[in-house]
């Protein structure tokens, strides 16, 4: 599933960044070498990161 249309970031990318230590959407985007643009994806990215943190 696509999380961020602006940057073409997929859910698996955000999950991988979260597993790598990202604790916020901005940290996840930085880990991917990107940054949020319009911001509509941030709540969804945050939800994915929280899921990964809870599962760890």
Coordinates of C-alpha atoms in Angstrom, one line a residue:
X1 CA 0.0 0.0 0.0
X2 CA 1.2 3.5 -0.8
X3 CA 1.6 5.7 2.3
X4 CA 2.9 8.8 0.6
X5 CA 1.9 9.6 -2.9
X6 CA 4.2 12.7 -3.1
X7 CA 7.3 10.6 -2.3
X8 CA 6.1 7.2 -3.5
X9 CA 6.7 5.7 -0.1
X10 CA 5.2 2.3 0.5
X11 CA 4.0 0.9 3.8
X12 CA 6.9 -1.6 3.9
X13 CA 9.4 1.3 3.6
X14 CA 7.8 3.0 6.7
X15 CA 7.8 -0.2 8.6
X16 CA 11.5 -0.8 7.8
X17 CA 12.4 2.7 8.9
X18 CA 10.4 2.1 12.2
X19 CA 12.3 -1.2 12.7
X20 CA 15.5 0.7 12.2
X21 CA 14.7 3.1 15.1
X22 CA 12.5 5.8 13.6
X23 CA 10.0 6.9 16.2
X24 CA 8.2 9.6 14.2
X25 CA 7.0 10.1 10.7
X26 CA 9.7 12.8 10.1
X27 CA 12.4 10.4 11.3
X28 CA 11.1 7.7 9.0
X29 CA 11.2 10.0 6.0
X30 CA 14.7 11.2 6.9
X31 CA 15.8 7.5 7.2
X32 CA 14.5 7.1 3.6
X33 CA 16.3 10.2 2.5
X34 CA 13.0 12.1 1.9
X35 CA 10.8 14.5 3.7
X36 CA 7.0 15.0 3.9
X37 CA 5.6 17.4 1.4
X38 CA 1.9 18.0 1.7
X39 CA 1.6 16.2 5.1
X40 CA -1.5 14.2 4.5
X41 CA 0.5 11.0 4.9
X42 CA 1.9 11.8 8.3
X43 CA -1.0 10.4 10.4
X44 CA -1.0 7.1 8.5
X45 CA 2.8 6.9 8.8
X46 CA 2.6 7.6 12.5
X47 CA 0.0 4.8 12.9
X48 CA 2.3 2.3 11.1
X49 CA 5.3 3.4 13.3
X50 CA 3.2 3.0 16.4
X51 CA 2.1 -0.5 15.3
X52 CA 5.8 -1.5 14.8
X53 CA 6.8 -0.1 18.1
X54 CA 4.0 -2.0 19.9
X55 CA 5.0 -5.2 18.2
X56 CA 8.7 -4.8 19.2

